[in-house]
Coordinates of C-alpha atoms in Angstrom, one line a residue:
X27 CA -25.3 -1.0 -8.1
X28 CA -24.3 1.9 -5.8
X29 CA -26.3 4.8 -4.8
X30 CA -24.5 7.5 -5.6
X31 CA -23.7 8.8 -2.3
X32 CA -21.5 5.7 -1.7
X33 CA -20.1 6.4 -5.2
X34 CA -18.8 9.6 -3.6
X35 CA -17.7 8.3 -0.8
X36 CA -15.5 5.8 -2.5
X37 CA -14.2 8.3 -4.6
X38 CA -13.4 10.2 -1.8
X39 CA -11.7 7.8 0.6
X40 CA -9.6 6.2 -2.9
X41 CA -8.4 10.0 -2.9
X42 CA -7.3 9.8 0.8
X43 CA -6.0 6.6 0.4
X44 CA -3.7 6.8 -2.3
X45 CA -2.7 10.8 -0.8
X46 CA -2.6 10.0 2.9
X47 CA -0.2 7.1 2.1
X48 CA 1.9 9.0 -0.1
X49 CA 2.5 11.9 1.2
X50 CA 1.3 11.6 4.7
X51 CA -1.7 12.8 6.2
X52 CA -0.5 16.2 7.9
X53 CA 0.8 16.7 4.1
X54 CA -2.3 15.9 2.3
X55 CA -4.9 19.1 2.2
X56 CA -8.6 18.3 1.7
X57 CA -8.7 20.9 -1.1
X58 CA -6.1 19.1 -2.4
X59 CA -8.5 15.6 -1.6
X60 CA -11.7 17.8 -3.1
X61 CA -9.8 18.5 -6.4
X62 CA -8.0 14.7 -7.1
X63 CA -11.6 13.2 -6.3
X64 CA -13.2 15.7 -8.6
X65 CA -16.0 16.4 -6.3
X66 CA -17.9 19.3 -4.9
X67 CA -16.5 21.0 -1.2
X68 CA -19.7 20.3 -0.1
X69 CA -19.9 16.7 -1.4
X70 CA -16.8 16.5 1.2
X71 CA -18.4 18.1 4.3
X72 CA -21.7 16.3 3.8
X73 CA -20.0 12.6 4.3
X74 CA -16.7 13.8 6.6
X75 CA -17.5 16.7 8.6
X76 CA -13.6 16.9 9.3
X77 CA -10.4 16.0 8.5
X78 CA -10.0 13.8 11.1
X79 CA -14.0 11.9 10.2
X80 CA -12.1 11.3 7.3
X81 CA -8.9 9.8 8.6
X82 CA -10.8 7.2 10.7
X83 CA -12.7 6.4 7.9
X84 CA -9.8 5.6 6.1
X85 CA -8.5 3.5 8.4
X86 CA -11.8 1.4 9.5
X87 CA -12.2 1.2 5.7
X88 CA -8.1 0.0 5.2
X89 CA -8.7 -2.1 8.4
X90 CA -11.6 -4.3 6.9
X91 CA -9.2 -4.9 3.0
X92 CA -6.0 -5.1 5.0
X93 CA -8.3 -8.3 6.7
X94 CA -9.4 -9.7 3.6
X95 CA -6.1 -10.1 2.2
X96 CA -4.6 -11.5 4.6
X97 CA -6.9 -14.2 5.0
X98 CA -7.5 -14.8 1.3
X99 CA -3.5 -14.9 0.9
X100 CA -3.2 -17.2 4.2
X101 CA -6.3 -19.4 2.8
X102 CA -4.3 -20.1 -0.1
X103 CA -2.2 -22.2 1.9
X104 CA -3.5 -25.8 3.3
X105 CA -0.2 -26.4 5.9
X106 CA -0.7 -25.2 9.1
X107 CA 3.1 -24.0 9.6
X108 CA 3.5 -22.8 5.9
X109 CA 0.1 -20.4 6.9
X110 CA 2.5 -18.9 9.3
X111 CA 5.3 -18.0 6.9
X112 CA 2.5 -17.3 4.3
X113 CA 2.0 -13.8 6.5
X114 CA 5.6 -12.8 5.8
X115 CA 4.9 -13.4 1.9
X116 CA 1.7 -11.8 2.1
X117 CA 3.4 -8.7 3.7
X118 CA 6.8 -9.3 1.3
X119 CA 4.3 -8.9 -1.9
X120 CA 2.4 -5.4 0.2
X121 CA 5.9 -4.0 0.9
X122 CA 7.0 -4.4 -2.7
X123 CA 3.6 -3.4 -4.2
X124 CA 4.1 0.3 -2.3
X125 CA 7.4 0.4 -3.3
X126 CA 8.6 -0.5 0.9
X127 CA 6.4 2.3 1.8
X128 CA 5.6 1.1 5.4
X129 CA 2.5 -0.3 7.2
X130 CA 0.0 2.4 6.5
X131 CA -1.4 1.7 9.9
X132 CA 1.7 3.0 11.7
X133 CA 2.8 5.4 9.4
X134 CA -0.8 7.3 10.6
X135 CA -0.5 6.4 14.1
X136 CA 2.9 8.1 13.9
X137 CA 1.9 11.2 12.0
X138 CA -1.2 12.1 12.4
X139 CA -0.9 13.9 15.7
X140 CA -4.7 13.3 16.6
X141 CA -5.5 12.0 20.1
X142 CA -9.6 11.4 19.0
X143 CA -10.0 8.1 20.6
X144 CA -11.9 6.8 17.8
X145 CA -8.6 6.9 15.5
X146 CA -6.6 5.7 18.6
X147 CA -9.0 2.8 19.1
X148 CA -9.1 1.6 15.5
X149 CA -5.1 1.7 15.1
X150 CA -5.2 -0.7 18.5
X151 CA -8.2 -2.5 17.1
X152 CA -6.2 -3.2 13.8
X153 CA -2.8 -4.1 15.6
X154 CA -4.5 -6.4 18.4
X155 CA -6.8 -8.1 15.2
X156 CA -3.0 -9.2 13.7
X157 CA -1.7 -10.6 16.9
X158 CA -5.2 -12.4 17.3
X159 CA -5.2 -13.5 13.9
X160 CA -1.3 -15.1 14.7
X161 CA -2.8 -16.2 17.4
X162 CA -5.3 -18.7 15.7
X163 CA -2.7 -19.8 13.0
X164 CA 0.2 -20.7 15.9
X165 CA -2.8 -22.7 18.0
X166 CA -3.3 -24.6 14.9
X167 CA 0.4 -24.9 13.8
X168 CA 1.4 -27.8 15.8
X169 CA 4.6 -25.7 15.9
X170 CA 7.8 -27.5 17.9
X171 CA 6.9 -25.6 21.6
X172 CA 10.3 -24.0 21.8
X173 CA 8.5 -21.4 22.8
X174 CA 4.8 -20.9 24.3
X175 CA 2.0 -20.1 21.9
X176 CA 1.9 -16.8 23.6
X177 CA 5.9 -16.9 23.1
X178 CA 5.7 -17.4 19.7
X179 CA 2.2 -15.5 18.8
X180 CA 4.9 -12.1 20.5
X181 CA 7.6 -13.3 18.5
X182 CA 6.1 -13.8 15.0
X183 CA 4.3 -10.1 15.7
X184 CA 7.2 -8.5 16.6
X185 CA 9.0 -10.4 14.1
X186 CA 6.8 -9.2 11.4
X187 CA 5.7 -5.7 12.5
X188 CA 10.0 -5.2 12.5
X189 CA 10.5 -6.3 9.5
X190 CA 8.0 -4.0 7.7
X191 CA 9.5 -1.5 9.5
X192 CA 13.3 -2.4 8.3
X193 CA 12.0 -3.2 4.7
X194 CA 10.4 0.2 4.1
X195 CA 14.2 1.8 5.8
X196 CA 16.1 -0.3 3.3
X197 CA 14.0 -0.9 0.4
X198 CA 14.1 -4.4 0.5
X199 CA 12.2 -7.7 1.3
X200 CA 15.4 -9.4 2.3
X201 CA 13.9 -8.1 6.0
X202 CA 10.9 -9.5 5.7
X203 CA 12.2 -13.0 4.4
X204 CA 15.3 -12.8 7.1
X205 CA 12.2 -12.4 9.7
X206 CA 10.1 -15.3 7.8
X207 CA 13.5 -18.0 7.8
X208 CA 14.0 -17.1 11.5
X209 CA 10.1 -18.4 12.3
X210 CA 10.3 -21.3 10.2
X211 CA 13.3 -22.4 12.4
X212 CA 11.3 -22.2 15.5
X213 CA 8.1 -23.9 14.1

């Protein structure tokens, strides 16, 4: 069971989840976070002394359930080369679950406006974790070797990373599956 503090945090950072991924987070006021939680101002100050404590939490907390997806939707799959196309499905199925919103990652990167290098670190944390976790599914692909691993760990990244981008401009996951039948020709 939780203690109640963690009760109000979770309460709090499914507030500034739902809110800063919505409607950005230079958009999203913490009265406005204080109210949709229904908690106490001070409840809010005594876990996130500011706005931005609360924006990194968000995204070390979005960090560790973007992780677990991923590998729980990639652990589905027993092929080594269909675990590499099973990251465009994963992120076909995220795209159309937040109606092509974007990567939440970048869409905070890109408006936030903070330079605190504890949000700047966990954004590069979060991005170099998905090449990484690439990484380790192309080293165990047995992919074709038109291209390097580290060719094709840049390529499948960039490949993916684009296509979220495109998907949440057109509103589609025709981008990401483009991006997935272009992979599966060079594995």
């Amino acid at each position: 069971m939780k203690q109640r503090g963690q009760v109000v945090i979770d309460k709090i950072l499914d507030t500034a989840e739902r809110l800063f991924y919505a409607q950005g987070y230079s958009n999203t006021g913490i009265n406005q976070i204080i109210e949709e939680a229904d908690i106490a101002k001070a409840s809010l100050y005594k876990h996130f002394q500011t706005k931005t404590d609360l924006l990194v939490a968000y995204v070390e907390r979005l960090h560790g359930l973007w992780l677990q997806r991923l590998e729980a939707a990639v652990g589905e799959v027993s092929d080594p080369k269909g675990k590499l196309l099973a990251l465009f499905d994963h992120h076909t199925k995220r795209q159309e679950d937040r109606l092509f919103g974007g990567c939440p990652f970048i869409k905070a990167n890109d408006e936030a406006y903070t330079d605190d290098p504890r949000f700047t670190s966990e954004i590069q944390r979060v991005k170099a974790r998905s090449k990484n976790f690439i990484r380790t599914l192309v080293e165990q692909s047995g992919h074709r070797q038109f291209l390097s691993d580290d060719e094709l760990v840049d390529t499948i990244y960039f490949m993916l990373e684009g296509s979220i981008v495109s998907a949440s401009v057109f509103k589609t996951s025709a981008e990401i599956q483009g991006a997935k039948r272009i992979i599966e020709k060079l594995i």
